[in-house]
PDB file of N, CA, C and O in Angstrom:
ATOM      1  N   MET A 272      84.480 108.316  97.745  1.00  0.00           N
ATOM      2  CA  MET A 272      84.972 107.152  96.426  1.00  0.00           C
ATOM      3  C   MET A 272      84.194 106.061  96.729  1.00  0.00           C
ATOM      4  O   MET A 272      83.663 105.699  97.552  1.00  0.00           O
ATOM      5  N   LYS A 273      83.701 105.367  95.051  1.00  0.00           N
ATOM      6  CA  LYS A 273      83.656 104.704  95.140  1.00  0.00           C
ATOM      7  C   LYS A 273      84.341 103.136  94.324  1.00  0.00           C
ATOM      8  O   LYS A 273      85.097 103.511  93.416  1.00  0.00           O
ATOM      9  N   THR A 274      84.068 101.694  94.578  1.00  0.00           N
ATOM     10  CA  THR A 274      84.933 100.694  94.138  1.00  0.00           C
ATOM     11  C   THR A 274      84.244 100.179  93.874  1.00  0.00           C
ATOM     12  O   THR A 274      82.425  99.458  94.208  1.00  0.00           O
ATOM     13  N   GLN A 275      84.492  99.098  93.028  1.00  0.00           N
ATOM     14  CA  GLN A 275      83.545  97.229  92.156  1.00  0.00           C
ATOM     15  C   GLN A 275      83.435  96.483  93.548  1.00  0.00           C
ATOM     16  O   GLN A 275      82.754  95.566  93.612  1.00  0.00           O
ATOM     17  N   SER A 276      84.750  96.134  94.663  1.00  0.00           N
ATOM     18  CA  SER A 276      84.848  94.891  95.497  1.00  0.00           C
ATOM     19  C   SER A 276      84.390  95.902  97.186  1.00  0.00           C
ATOM     20  O   SER A 276      86.003  97.043  97.023  1.00  0.00           O
ATOM     21  N   LYS A 277      84.481  95.088  97.951  1.00  0.00           N
ATOM     22  CA  LYS A 277      84.442  94.568  99.598  1.00  0.00           C
ATOM     23  C   LYS A 277      86.194  94.685  99.332  1.00  0.00           C
ATOM     24  O   LYS A 277      86.230  96.124 100.658  1.00  0.00           O
ATOM     25  N   THR A 278      86.914  94.209  99.186  1.00  0.00           N
ATOM     26  CA  THR A 278      87.934  94.768  99.570  1.00  0.00           C
ATOM     27  C   THR A 278      88.204  95.921  98.870  1.00  0.00           C
ATOM     28  O   THR A 278      89.839  96.156  99.544  1.00  0.00           O
ATOM     29  N   GLU A 279      88.283  96.067  97.681  1.00  0.00           N
ATOM     30  CA  GLU A 279      89.671  97.189  97.784  1.00  0.00           C
ATOM     31  C   GLU A 279      89.274  98.726  97.943  1.00  0.00           C
ATOM     32  O   GLU A 279      89.334  99.450  98.829  1.00  0.00           O
ATOM     33  N   ALA A 280      87.020  98.491  99.179  1.00  0.00           N
ATOM     34  CA  ALA A 280      86.637  99.190  99.327  1.00  0.00           C
ATOM     35  C   ALA A 280      87.362  99.440 100.869  1.00  0.00           C
ATOM     36  O   ALA A 280      88.002 100.542 101.578  1.00  0.00           O
ATOM     37  N   LYS A 281      87.603  98.659 101.409  1.00  0.00           N
ATOM     38  CA  LYS A 281      87.936  98.414 102.819  1.00  0.00           C
ATOM     39  C   LYS A 281      89.771  98.879 102.884  1.00  0.00           C
ATOM     40  O   LYS A 281      90.212  98.938 103.674  1.00  0.00           O
ATOM     41  N   LYS A 282      90.721  98.562 102.021  1.00  0.00           N
ATOM     42  CA  LYS A 282      91.166  98.743 101.188  1.00  0.00           C
ATOM     43  C   LYS A 282      92.242 100.450 101.630  1.00  0.00           C
ATOM     44  O   LYS A 282      92.413 100.974 102.155  1.00  0.00           O
ATOM     45  N   LEU A 283      90.881 101.082 100.819  1.00  0.00           N
ATOM     46  CA  LEU A 283      91.068 102.946 100.434  1.00  0.00           C
ATOM     47  C   LEU A 283      90.695 103.228 102.313  1.00  0.00           C
ATOM     48  O   LEU A 283      91.210 103.829 102.564  1.00  0.00           O
ATOM     49  N   ALA A 284      88.841 102.612 102.836  1.00  0.00           N
ATOM     50  CA  ALA A 284      89.001 103.434 103.860  1.00  0.00           C
ATOM     51  C   ALA A 284      90.092 102.977 104.699  1.00  0.00           C
ATOM     52  O   ALA A 284      90.105 104.047 105.297  1.00  0.00           O
ATOM     53  N   LYS A 285      91.018 102.155 104.875  1.00  0.00           N
ATOM     54  CA  LYS A 285      92.125 102.175 105.980  1.00  0.00           C
ATOM     55  C   LYS A 285      93.244 102.961 105.454  1.00  0.00           C
ATOM     56  O   LYS A 285      94.094 103.411 106.640  1.00  0.00           O
ATOM     57  N   ALA A 286      93.484 103.147 104.306  1.00  0.00           N
ATOM     58  CA  ALA A 286      94.298 104.011 103.922  1.00  0.00           C
ATOM     59  C   ALA A 286      93.793 105.615 104.598  1.00  0.00           C
ATOM     60  O   ALA A 286      94.909 106.679 104.800  1.00  0.00           O
ATOM     61  N   TYR A 287      91.927 106.128 104.142  1.00  0.00           N
ATOM     62  CA  TYR A 287      92.571 107.146 104.534  1.00  0.00           C
ATOM     63  C   TYR A 287      91.953 107.125 106.314  1.00  0.00           C
ATOM     64  O   TYR A 287      92.592 108.402 106.723  1.00  0.00           O
ATOM     65  N   SER A 288      91.845 106.591 106.582  1.00  0.00           N
ATOM     66  CA  SER A 288      91.160 106.133 108.617  1.00  0.00           C
ATOM     67  C   SER A 288      93.436 106.386 109.599  1.00  0.00           C
ATOM     68  O   SER A 288      93.427 106.629 110.629  1.00  0.00           O
ATOM     69  N   TYR A 289      94.751 106.275 107.786  1.00  0.00           N
ATOM     70  CA  TYR A 289      95.697 106.719 108.937  1.00  0.00           C
ATOM     71  C   TYR A 289      95.579 107.814 108.362  1.00  0.00           C
ATOM     72  O   TYR A 289      96.661 108.161 108.863  1.00  0.00           O
ATOM     73  N   ASN A 290      95.492 108.721 107.635  1.00  0.00           N
ATOM     74  CA  ASN A 290      95.806 109.709 107.080  1.00  0.00           C
ATOM     75  C   ASN A 290      95.499 111.241 108.066  1.00  0.00           C
ATOM     76  O   ASN A 290      94.392 110.748 109.193  1.00  0.00           O
ATOM     77  N   LYS A 291      95.839 111.794 108.416  1.00  0.00           N
ATOM     78  CA  LYS A 291      96.443 113.015 109.772  1.00  0.00           C
ATOM     79  C   LYS A 291      94.882 113.363 110.091  1.00  0.00           C
ATOM     80  O   LYS A 291      94.250 114.060 110.893  1.00  0.00           O
ATOM     81  N   ASP A 292      94.626 113.708 108.918  1.00  0.00           N
ATOM     82  CA  ASP A 292      93.186 114.448 108.226  1.00  0.00           C
ATOM     83  C   ASP A 292      92.230 114.256 109.127  1.00  0.00           C
ATOM     84  O   ASP A 292      91.041 114.287 109.498  1.00  0.00           O
ATOM     85  N   TYR A 293      92.688 112.617 109.080  1.00  0.00           N
ATOM     86  CA  TYR A 293      90.872 111.789 110.190  1.00  0.00           C
ATOM     87  C   TYR A 293      90.689 111.219 110.778  1.00  0.00           C
ATOM     88  O   TYR A 293      90.596 110.118 111.192  1.00  0.00           O
ATOM     89  N   THR A 294      91.797 111.651 111.680  1.00  0.00           N
ATOM     90  CA  THR A 294      92.542 111.216 113.177  1.00  0.00           C
ATOM     91  C   THR A 294      90.981 111.259 113.710  1.00  0.00           C
ATOM     92  O   THR A 294      90.620 112.062 113.995  1.00  0.00           O
ATOM     93  N   ASP A 295      90.772 109.719 114.368  1.00  0.00           N
ATOM     94  CA  ASP A 295      89.394 109.664 115.169  1.00  0.00           C
ATOM     95  C   ASP A 295      88.078 109.758 114.275  1.00  0.00           C
ATOM     96  O   ASP A 295      87.085 110.108 115.443  1.00  0.00           O
ATOM     97  N   VAL A 296      88.366 110.064 112.885  1.00  0.00           N
ATOM     98  CA  VAL A 296      86.913 110.032 112.764  1.00  0.00           C
ATOM     99  C   VAL A 296      86.812 108.545 111.678  1.00  0.00           C
ATOM    100  O   VAL A 296      87.803 108.378 110.510  1.00  0.00           O
ATOM    101  N   PRO A 297      85.203 108.021 112.073  1.00  0.00           N
ATOM    102  CA  PRO A 297      84.973 107.039 111.398  1.00  0.00           C
ATOM    103  C   PRO A 297      85.382 107.300 109.700  1.00  0.00           C
ATOM    104  O   PRO A 297      84.624 107.554 109.361  1.00  0.00           O
ATOM    105  N   VAL A 298      85.735 105.817 109.216  1.00  0.00           N
ATOM    106  CA  VAL A 298      85.505 106.246 107.602  1.00  0.00           C
ATOM    107  C   VAL A 298      84.934 104.819 106.963  1.00  0.00           C
ATOM    108  O   VAL A 298      84.929 103.804 107.456  1.00  0.00           O
ATOM    109  N   TYR A 299      83.351 105.599 106.684  1.00  0.00           N
ATOM    110  CA  TYR A 299      82.467 104.158 106.847  1.00  0.00           C
ATOM    111  C   TYR A 299      82.763 102.848 105.862  1.00  0.00           C
ATOM    112  O   TYR A 299      82.621 103.928 103.907  1.00  0.00           O
ATOM    113  N   ILE A 300      82.060 101.924 105.440  1.00  0.00           N
ATOM    114  CA  ILE A 300      81.995 101.138 103.759  1.00  0.00           C
ATOM    115  C   ILE A 300      80.443 100.592 104.384  1.00  0.00           C
ATOM    116  O   ILE A 300      80.372 100.636 104.693  1.00  0.00           O
ATOM    117  N   ILE A 301      79.822 101.224 102.717  1.00  0.00           N
ATOM    118  CA  ILE A 301      79.281 101.340 102.864  1.00  0.00           C
ATOM    119  C   ILE A 301      78.369 100.382 100.968  1.00  0.00           C
ATOM    120  O   ILE A 301      78.400 100.756 100.079  1.00  0.00           O
ATOM    121  N   TYR A 302      77.645  99.637 101.159  1.00  0.00           N
ATOM    122  CA  TYR A 302      77.060  98.707  99.940  1.00  0.00           C
ATOM    123  C   TYR A 302      75.675  99.019  99.343  1.00  0.00           C
ATOM    124  O   TYR A 302      74.738  99.571  99.972  1.00  0.00           O
ATOM    125  N   CYS A 303      75.888  99.573  98.109  1.00  0.00           N
ATOM    126  CA  CYS A 303      74.474 100.028  97.804  1.00  0.00           C
ATOM    127  C   CYS A 303      73.826  98.755  96.630  1.00  0.00           C
ATOM    128  O   CYS A 303      74.380  98.597  95.795  1.00  0.00           O
ATOM    129  N   SER A 304      72.875  98.330  97.349  1.00  0.00           N
ATOM    130  CA  SER A 304      72.026  97.394  96.685  1.00  0.00           C
ATOM    131  C   SER A 304      71.817  97.919  95.121  1.00  0.00           C
ATOM    132  O   SER A 304      71.100  96.927  94.294  1.00  0.00           O
ATOM    133  N   ARG A 305      71.912  99.195  94.683  1.00  0.00           N
ATOM    134  CA  ARG A 305      71.587  99.382  93.551  1.00  0.00           C
ATOM    135  C   ARG A 305      72.208  99.892  92.601  1.00  0.00           C
ATOM    136  O   ARG A 305      71.953  99.362  91.077  1.00  0.00           O
ATOM    137  N   THR A 306      73.578 100.524  93.272  1.00  0.00           N
ATOM    138  CA  THR A 306      74.309 100.348  91.792  1.00  0.00           C
ATOM    139  C   THR A 306      75.603  99.593  91.442  1.00  0.00           C
ATOM    140  O   THR A 306      75.710  99.094  91.354  1.00  0.00           O
ATOM    141  N   GLU A 307      75.008  98.285  93.014  1.00  0.00           N
ATOM    142  CA  GLU A 307      76.072  97.224  93.504  1.00  0.00           C
ATOM    143  C   GLU A 307      77.580  97.610  93.206  1.00  0.00           C
ATOM    144  O   GLU A 307      78.228  96.941  92.597  1.00  0.00           O
ATOM    145  N   LYS A 308      77.985  98.747  93.892  1.00  0.00           N
ATOM    146  CA  LYS A 308      79.365  99.159  94.327  1.00  0.00           C
ATOM    147  C   LYS A 308      79.182  99.346  96.060  1.00  0.00           C
ATOM    148  O   LYS A 308      77.987  99.333  97.003  1.00  0.00           O
ATOM    149  N   TYR A 309      80.671  99.199  96.205  1.00  0.00           N
ATOM    150  CA  TYR A 309      80.968  99.756  97.682  1.00  0.00           C
ATOM    151  C   TYR A 309      81.403 101.608  97.766  1.00  0.00           C
ATOM    152  O   TYR A 309      81.793 102.182  96.761  1.00  0.00           O
ATOM    153  N   TYR A 310      80.575 101.476  99.047  1.00  0.00           N
ATOM    154  CA  TYR A 310      81.204 103.425  98.358  1.00  0.00           C
ATOM    155  C   TYR A 310      82.460 103.701 100.159  1.00  0.00           C
ATOM    156  O   TYR A 310      81.573 103.268 100.940  1.00  0.00           O
ATOM    157  N   VAL A 311      82.988 104.581 100.258  1.00  0.00           N
ATOM    158  CA  VAL A 311      83.570 105.091 101.504  1.00  0.00           C
ATOM    159  C   VAL A 311      83.619 106.546 101.885  1.00  0.00           C
ATOM    160  O   VAL A 311      83.767 107.003 100.597  1.00  0.00           O
ATOM    161  N   ASP A 312      83.160 106.153 102.670  1.00  0.00           N
ATOM    162  CA  ASP A 312      82.856 108.357 103.484  1.00  0.00           C
ATOM    163  C   ASP A 312      82.757 108.096 104.424  1.00  0.00           C
ATOM    164  O   ASP A 312      82.444 106.552 105.462  1.00  0.00           O
ATOM    165  N   THR A 313      83.334 109.232 105.014  1.00  0.00           N
ATOM    166  CA  THR A 313      83.485 109.483 106.498  1.00  0.00           C
ATOM    167  C   THR A 313      82.091 110.245 107.106  1.00  0.00           C
ATOM    168  O   THR A 313      81.487 109.847 108.511  1.00  0.00           O
ATOM    169  N   ASN A 314      80.334 109.645 106.405  1.00  0.00           N
ATOM    170  CA  ASN A 314      79.072 110.470 106.553  1.00  0.00           C
ATOM    171  C   ASN A 314      78.630 108.387 106.590  1.00  0.00           C
ATOM    172  O   ASN A 314      78.972 108.051 105.808  1.00  0.00           O
ATOM    173  N   GLY A 315      78.118 108.526 107.251  1.00  0.00           N
ATOM    174  CA  GLY A 315      77.598 107.071 108.296  1.00  0.00           C
ATOM    175  C   GLY A 315      75.982 107.094 107.904  1.00  0.00           C
ATOM    176  O   GLY A 315      75.318 105.702 108.159  1.00  0.00           O
ATOM    177  N   LEU A 316      75.463 108.095 106.953  1.00  0.00           N
ATOM    178  CA  LEU A 316      73.973 108.088 106.359  1.00  0.00           C
ATOM    179  C   LEU A 316      73.581 107.301 106.029  1.00  0.00           C
ATOM    180  O   LEU A 316      74.882 107.118 104.673  1.00  0.00           O
ATOM    181  N   ILE A 317      72.739 106.435 105.538  1.00  0.00           N
ATOM    182  CA  ILE A 317      72.436 105.035 104.867  1.00  0.00           C
ATOM    183  C   ILE A 317      71.480 105.268 104.521  1.00  0.00           C
ATOM    184  O   ILE A 317      70.605 105.866 105.095  1.00  0.00           O
ATOM    185  N   ARG A 318      70.646 105.105 103.738  1.00  0.00           N
ATOM    186  CA  ARG A 318      69.903 105.003 103.086  1.00  0.00           C
ATOM    187  C   ARG A 318      69.689 103.249 102.534  1.00  0.00           C
ATOM    188  O   ARG A 318      69.696 103.132 103.263  1.00  0.00           O
ATOM    189  N   LEU A 319      67.896 103.531 102.752  1.00  0.00           N
ATOM    190  CA  LEU A 319      67.345 102.115 102.789  1.00  0.00           C
ATOM    191  C   LEU A 319      67.426 101.237 101.645  1.00  0.00           C
ATOM    192  O   LEU A 319      67.766  99.823 101.987  1.00  0.00           O
ATOM    193  N   TRP A 320      68.347 101.476 100.399  1.00  0.00           N
ATOM    194  CA  TRP A 320      68.816 100.110 100.204  1.00  0.00           C
ATOM    195  C   TRP A 320      70.737 100.227 100.049  1.00  0.00           C
ATOM    196  O   TRP A 320      71.101  99.936  99.539  1.00  0.00           O
ATOM    197  N   GLU A 321      70.726 101.044 100.719  1.00  0.00           N
ATOM    198  CA  GLU A 321      72.247 100.901 101.202  1.00  0.00           C
ATOM    199  C   GLU A 321      72.180  99.656 102.423  1.00  0.00           C
ATOM    200  O   GLU A 321      71.450 100.032 103.186  1.00  0.00           O
ATOM    201  N   LYS A 322      73.308  99.579 102.837  1.00  0.00           N
ATOM    202  CA  LYS A 322      73.652  98.570 103.897  1.00  0.00           C
ATOM    203  C   LYS A 322      75.140  98.730 104.641  1.00  0.00           C
ATOM    204  O   LYS A 322      76.030  98.643 103.014  1.00  0.00           O
ATOM    205  N   LEU A 323      75.335  99.385 105.800  1.00  0.00           N
ATOM    206  CA  LEU A 323      76.534  99.718 106.010  1.00  0.00           C
ATOM    207  C   LEU A 323      77.354  98.295 106.492  1.00  0.00           C
ATOM    208  O   LEU A 323      77.242  97.424 107.699  1.00  0.00           O
ATOM    209  N   ILE A 324      78.300  98.158 106.229  1.00  0.00           N
ATOM    210  CA  ILE A 324      79.335  96.646 106.360  1.00  0.00           C
ATOM    211  C   ILE A 324      80.184  97.383 106.939  1.00  0.00           C
ATOM    212  O   ILE A 324      80.485  95.957 108.410  1.00  0.00           O
ATOM    213  N   GLY A 325      81.087  98.081 107.642  1.00  0.00           N
ATOM    214  CA  GLY A 325      81.799  98.256 108.447  1.00  0.00           C
ATOM    215  C   GLY A 325      82.136  99.611 108.289  1.00  0.00           C
ATOM    216  O   GLY A 325      82.016 100.877 107.543  1.00  0.00           O
ATOM    217  N   TYR A 326      83.564  99.819 109.582  1.00  0.00           N
ATOM    218  CA  TYR A 326      84.201 101.247 108.999  1.00  0.00           C
ATOM    219  C   TYR A 326      85.381 100.931 109.913  1.00  0.00           C
ATOM    220  O   TYR A 326      86.461 100.110 110.768  1.00  0.00           O
ATOM    221  N   TYR A 327      86.571 102.081 109.652  1.00  0.00           N
ATOM    222  CA  TYR A 327      87.925 102.101 110.358  1.00  0.00           C
ATOM    223  C   TYR A 327      88.017 103.060 111.269  1.00  0.00           C
ATOM    224  O   TYR A 327      87.542 104.632 110.339  1.00  0.00           O
ATOM    225  N   VAL A 328      88.534 103.506 111.931  1.00  0.00           N
ATOM    226  CA  VAL A 328      89.272 104.633 112.875  1.00  0.00           C
ATOM    227  C   VAL A 328      90.447 103.923 113.123  1.00  0.00           C
ATOM    228  O   VAL A 328      90.450 103.141 113.999  1.00  0.00           O
ATOM    229  N   ASN A 329      91.500 105.494 112.903  1.00  0.00           N
ATOM    230  CA  ASN A 329      92.508 105.092 113.016  1.00  0.00           C
ATOM    231  C   ASN A 329      93.177 103.455 112.714  1.00  0.00           C
ATOM    232  O   ASN A 329      94.597 102.883 113.319  1.00  0.00           O
ATOM    233  N   GLY A 330      92.614 102.518 111.858  1.00  0.00           N
ATOM    234  CA  GLY A 330      93.344 101.238 110.573  1.00  0.00           C
ATOM    235  C   GLY A 330      92.192 101.029 111.621  1.00  0.00           C
ATOM    236  O   GLY A 330      93.248  99.829 111.312  1.00  0.00           O
ATOM    237  N   VAL A 331      91.824 100.594 112.259  1.00  0.00           N
ATOM    238  CA  VAL A 331      91.014  99.657 113.363  1.00  0.00           C
ATOM    239  C   VAL A 331      89.761  99.032 113.138  1.00  0.00           C
ATOM    240  O   VAL A 331      89.147 100.679 112.554  1.00  0.00           O
ATOM    241  N   TYR A 332      89.620  98.304 111.970  1.00  0.00           N
ATOM    242  CA  TYR A 332      88.272  97.947 111.509  1.00  0.00           C
ATOM    243  C   TYR A 332      87.450  96.844 112.569  1.00  0.00           C
ATOM    244  O   TYR A 332      87.880  96.497 113.516  1.00  0.00           O
ATOM    245  N   THR A 333      85.735  97.409 112.303  1.00  0.00           N
ATOM    246  CA  THR A 333      84.593  97.074 113.166  1.00  0.00           C
ATOM    247  C   THR A 333      83.925  96.843 111.859  1.00  0.00           C
ATOM    248  O   THR A 333      83.126  97.846 110.845  1.00  0.00           O
ATOM    249  N   SER A 334      83.410  95.707 112.067  1.00  0.00           N
ATOM    250  CA  SER A 334      83.055  95.566 111.396  1.00  0.00           C
ATOM    251  C   SER A 334      80.401  95.230 112.010  1.00  0.00           C
ATOM    252  O   SER A 334      81.194  95.720 113.603  1.00  0.00           O
ATOM    253  N   GLU A 335      80.029  95.930 110.608  1.00  0.00           N
ATOM    254  CA  GLU A 335      79.140  95.910 111.483  1.00  0.00           C
ATOM    255  C   GLU A 335      77.662  94.439 111.063  1.00  0.00           C
ATOM    256  O   GLU A 335      78.235  93.913 110.687  1.00  0.00           O
ATOM    257  N   LYS A 336      77.060  94.189 112.144  1.00  0.00           N
ATOM    258  CA  LYS A 336      76.794  92.845 112.116  1.00  0.00           C
ATOM    259  C   LYS A 336      75.523  93.391 110.774  1.00  0.00           C
ATOM    260  O   LYS A 336      74.658  93.537 111.383  1.00  0.00           O
TER     261      LYS A 336
END
């Protein structure tokens, strides 16, 4: 899923992390500098133009440094 803002992405990732289908699965928030959008995905693979913002696991947010 892609969103326009970081807060939307965090809300969406948190909602996915509470879903029983994603129990104990990290839901990543990734920022793409090419499209200037935030992506929410369970695949943590990022490209050179993307930056990992953080992730949720079971509703708990962990920020990347």
